[in-house]
XYZ file of C-alpha atoms in Angstrom:
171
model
C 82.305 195.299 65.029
C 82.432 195.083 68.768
C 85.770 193.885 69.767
C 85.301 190.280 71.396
C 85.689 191.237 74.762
C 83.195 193.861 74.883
C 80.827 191.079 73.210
C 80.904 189.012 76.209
C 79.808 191.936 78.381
C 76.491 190.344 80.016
C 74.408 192.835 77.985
C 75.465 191.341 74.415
C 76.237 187.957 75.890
C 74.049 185.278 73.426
C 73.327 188.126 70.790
C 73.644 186.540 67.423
C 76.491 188.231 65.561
C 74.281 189.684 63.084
C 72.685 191.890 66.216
C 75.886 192.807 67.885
C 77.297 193.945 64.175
C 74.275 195.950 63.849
C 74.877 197.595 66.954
C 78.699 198.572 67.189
C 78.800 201.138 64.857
C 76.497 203.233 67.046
C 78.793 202.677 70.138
C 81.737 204.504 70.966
C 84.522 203.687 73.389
C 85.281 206.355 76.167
C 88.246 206.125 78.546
C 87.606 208.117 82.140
C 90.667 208.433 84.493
C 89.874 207.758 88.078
C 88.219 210.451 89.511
C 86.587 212.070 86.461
C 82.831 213.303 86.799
C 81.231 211.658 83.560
C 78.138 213.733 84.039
C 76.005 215.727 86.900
C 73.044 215.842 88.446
C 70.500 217.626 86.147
C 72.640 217.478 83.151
C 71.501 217.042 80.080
C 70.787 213.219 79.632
C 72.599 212.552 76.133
C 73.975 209.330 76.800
C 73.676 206.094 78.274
C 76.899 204.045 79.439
C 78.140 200.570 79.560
C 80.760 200.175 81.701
C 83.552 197.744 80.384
C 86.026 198.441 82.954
C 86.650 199.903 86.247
C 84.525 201.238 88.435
C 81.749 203.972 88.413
C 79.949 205.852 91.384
C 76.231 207.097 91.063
C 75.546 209.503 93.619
C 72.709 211.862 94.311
C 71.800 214.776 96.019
C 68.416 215.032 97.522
C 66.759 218.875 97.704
C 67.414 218.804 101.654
C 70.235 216.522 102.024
C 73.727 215.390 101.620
C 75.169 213.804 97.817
C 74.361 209.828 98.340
C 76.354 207.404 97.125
C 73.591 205.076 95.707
C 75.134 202.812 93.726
C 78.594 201.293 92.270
C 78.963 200.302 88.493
C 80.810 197.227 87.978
C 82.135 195.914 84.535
C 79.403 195.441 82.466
C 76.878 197.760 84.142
C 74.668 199.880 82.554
C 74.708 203.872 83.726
C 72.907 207.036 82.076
C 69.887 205.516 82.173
C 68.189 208.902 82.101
C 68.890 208.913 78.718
C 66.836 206.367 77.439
C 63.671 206.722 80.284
C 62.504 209.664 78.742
C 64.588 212.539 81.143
C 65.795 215.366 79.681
C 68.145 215.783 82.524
C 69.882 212.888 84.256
C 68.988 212.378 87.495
C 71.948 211.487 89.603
C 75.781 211.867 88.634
C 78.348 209.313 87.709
C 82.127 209.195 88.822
C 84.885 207.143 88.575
C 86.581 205.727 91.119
C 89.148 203.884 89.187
C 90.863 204.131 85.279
C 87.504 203.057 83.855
C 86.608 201.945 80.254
C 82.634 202.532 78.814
C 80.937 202.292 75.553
C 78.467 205.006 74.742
C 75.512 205.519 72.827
C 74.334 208.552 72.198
C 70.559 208.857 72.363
C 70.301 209.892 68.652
C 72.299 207.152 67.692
C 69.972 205.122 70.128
C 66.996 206.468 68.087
C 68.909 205.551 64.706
C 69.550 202.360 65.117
C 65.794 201.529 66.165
C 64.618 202.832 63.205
C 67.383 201.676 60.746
C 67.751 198.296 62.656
C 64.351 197.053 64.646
C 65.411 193.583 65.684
C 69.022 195.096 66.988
C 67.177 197.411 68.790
C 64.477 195.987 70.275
C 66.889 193.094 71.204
C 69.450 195.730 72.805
C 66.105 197.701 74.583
C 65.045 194.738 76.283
C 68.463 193.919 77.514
C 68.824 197.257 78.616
C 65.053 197.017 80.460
C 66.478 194.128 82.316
C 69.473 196.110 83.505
C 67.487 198.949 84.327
C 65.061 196.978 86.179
C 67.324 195.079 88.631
C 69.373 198.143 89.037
C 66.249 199.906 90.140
C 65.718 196.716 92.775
C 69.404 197.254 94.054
C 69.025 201.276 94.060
C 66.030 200.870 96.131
C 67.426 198.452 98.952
C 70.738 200.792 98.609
C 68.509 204.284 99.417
C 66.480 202.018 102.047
C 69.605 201.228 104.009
C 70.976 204.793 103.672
C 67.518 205.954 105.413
C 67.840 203.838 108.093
C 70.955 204.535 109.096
C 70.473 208.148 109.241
C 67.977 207.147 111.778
C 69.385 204.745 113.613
C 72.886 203.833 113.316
C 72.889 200.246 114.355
C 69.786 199.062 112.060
C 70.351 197.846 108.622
C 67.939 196.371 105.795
C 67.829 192.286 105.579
C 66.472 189.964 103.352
C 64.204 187.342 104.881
C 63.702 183.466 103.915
C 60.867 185.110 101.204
C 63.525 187.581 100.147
C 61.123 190.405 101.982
C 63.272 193.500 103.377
C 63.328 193.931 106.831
C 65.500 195.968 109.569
C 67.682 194.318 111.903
C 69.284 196.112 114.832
C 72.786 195.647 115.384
C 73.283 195.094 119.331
């Protein structure tokens, strides 16, 4: 069984017990000290990670440019994703930047409980496809802002009244 904190995580919050007790034995806990890599760019992508505590860094290296810092995993945060979108390799790195705490599941276990457990699975895929999904919204808005400041310092992305991105020009 999960332990009750780790049940309240936003990904299993409102999961009837049943779900989350078909889940936990496919999850492992992992401690990281701060600093640790967890995995690199173009690794292969075993795993997929749900941060519990801490803090985790995603960062990427472009072919013709400097590693990116693209995004920061906060408590209950979802990481690895290359794992379960069909990459063999994952394609950015994780970090810690603190004494973090994760749960893991391995993509075989993934696969296991799918097949052993469909309604535990499906139910944990689709919380993990919203996750993903706004993830990729804040991933995009973070790589938007990096681009415009490497080409002009004083502009940065803003949302307008429609919640439209648009670049403002500090003056």
């Amino acid at each position: 069984m999960l332990r009750p904190e780790y049940a309240r995580l936003t990904l299993f919050d409102g999961l009837a017990p049943g779900v989350l007790s078909a889940i936990a034995p496919y999850m492992e806990e992992v401690r990281h000290p701060r600093g640790t890599t967890i995995f690199i760019q173009g690794q292969i992508a075993d795993s997929l990670y749900i941060l519990v505590d801490g803090e985790v860094r995603i960062r990427f290296k472009p072919y013709d440019g400097p590693v990116l810092t693209v995004a920061r995993i906060h408590p209950g945060g979802v990481y690895g994703w290359s794992a379960v979108m069909g990459h063999e390799l994952y394609t950015s790195g994780a970090q810690t930047t603190e004494d973090s705490v994760s749960l893991r599941i391995r993509n075989r276990n993934l696969q296991r409980l799918v097949e052993t457990h469909p309604q535990a699975g499906a139910a944990l895929l689709e919380r993990l496809a919203a996750s993903i999904a706004e993830r990729l919204r804040n991933t995009h808005t973070a790589v938007l802002e990096i681009l415009y400041q490497g080409l002009d310092p004083s502009a940065s992305v803003v949302h307008n009244q429609h919640g439209n991105q648009e670049t403002a020009k500090t003056v």
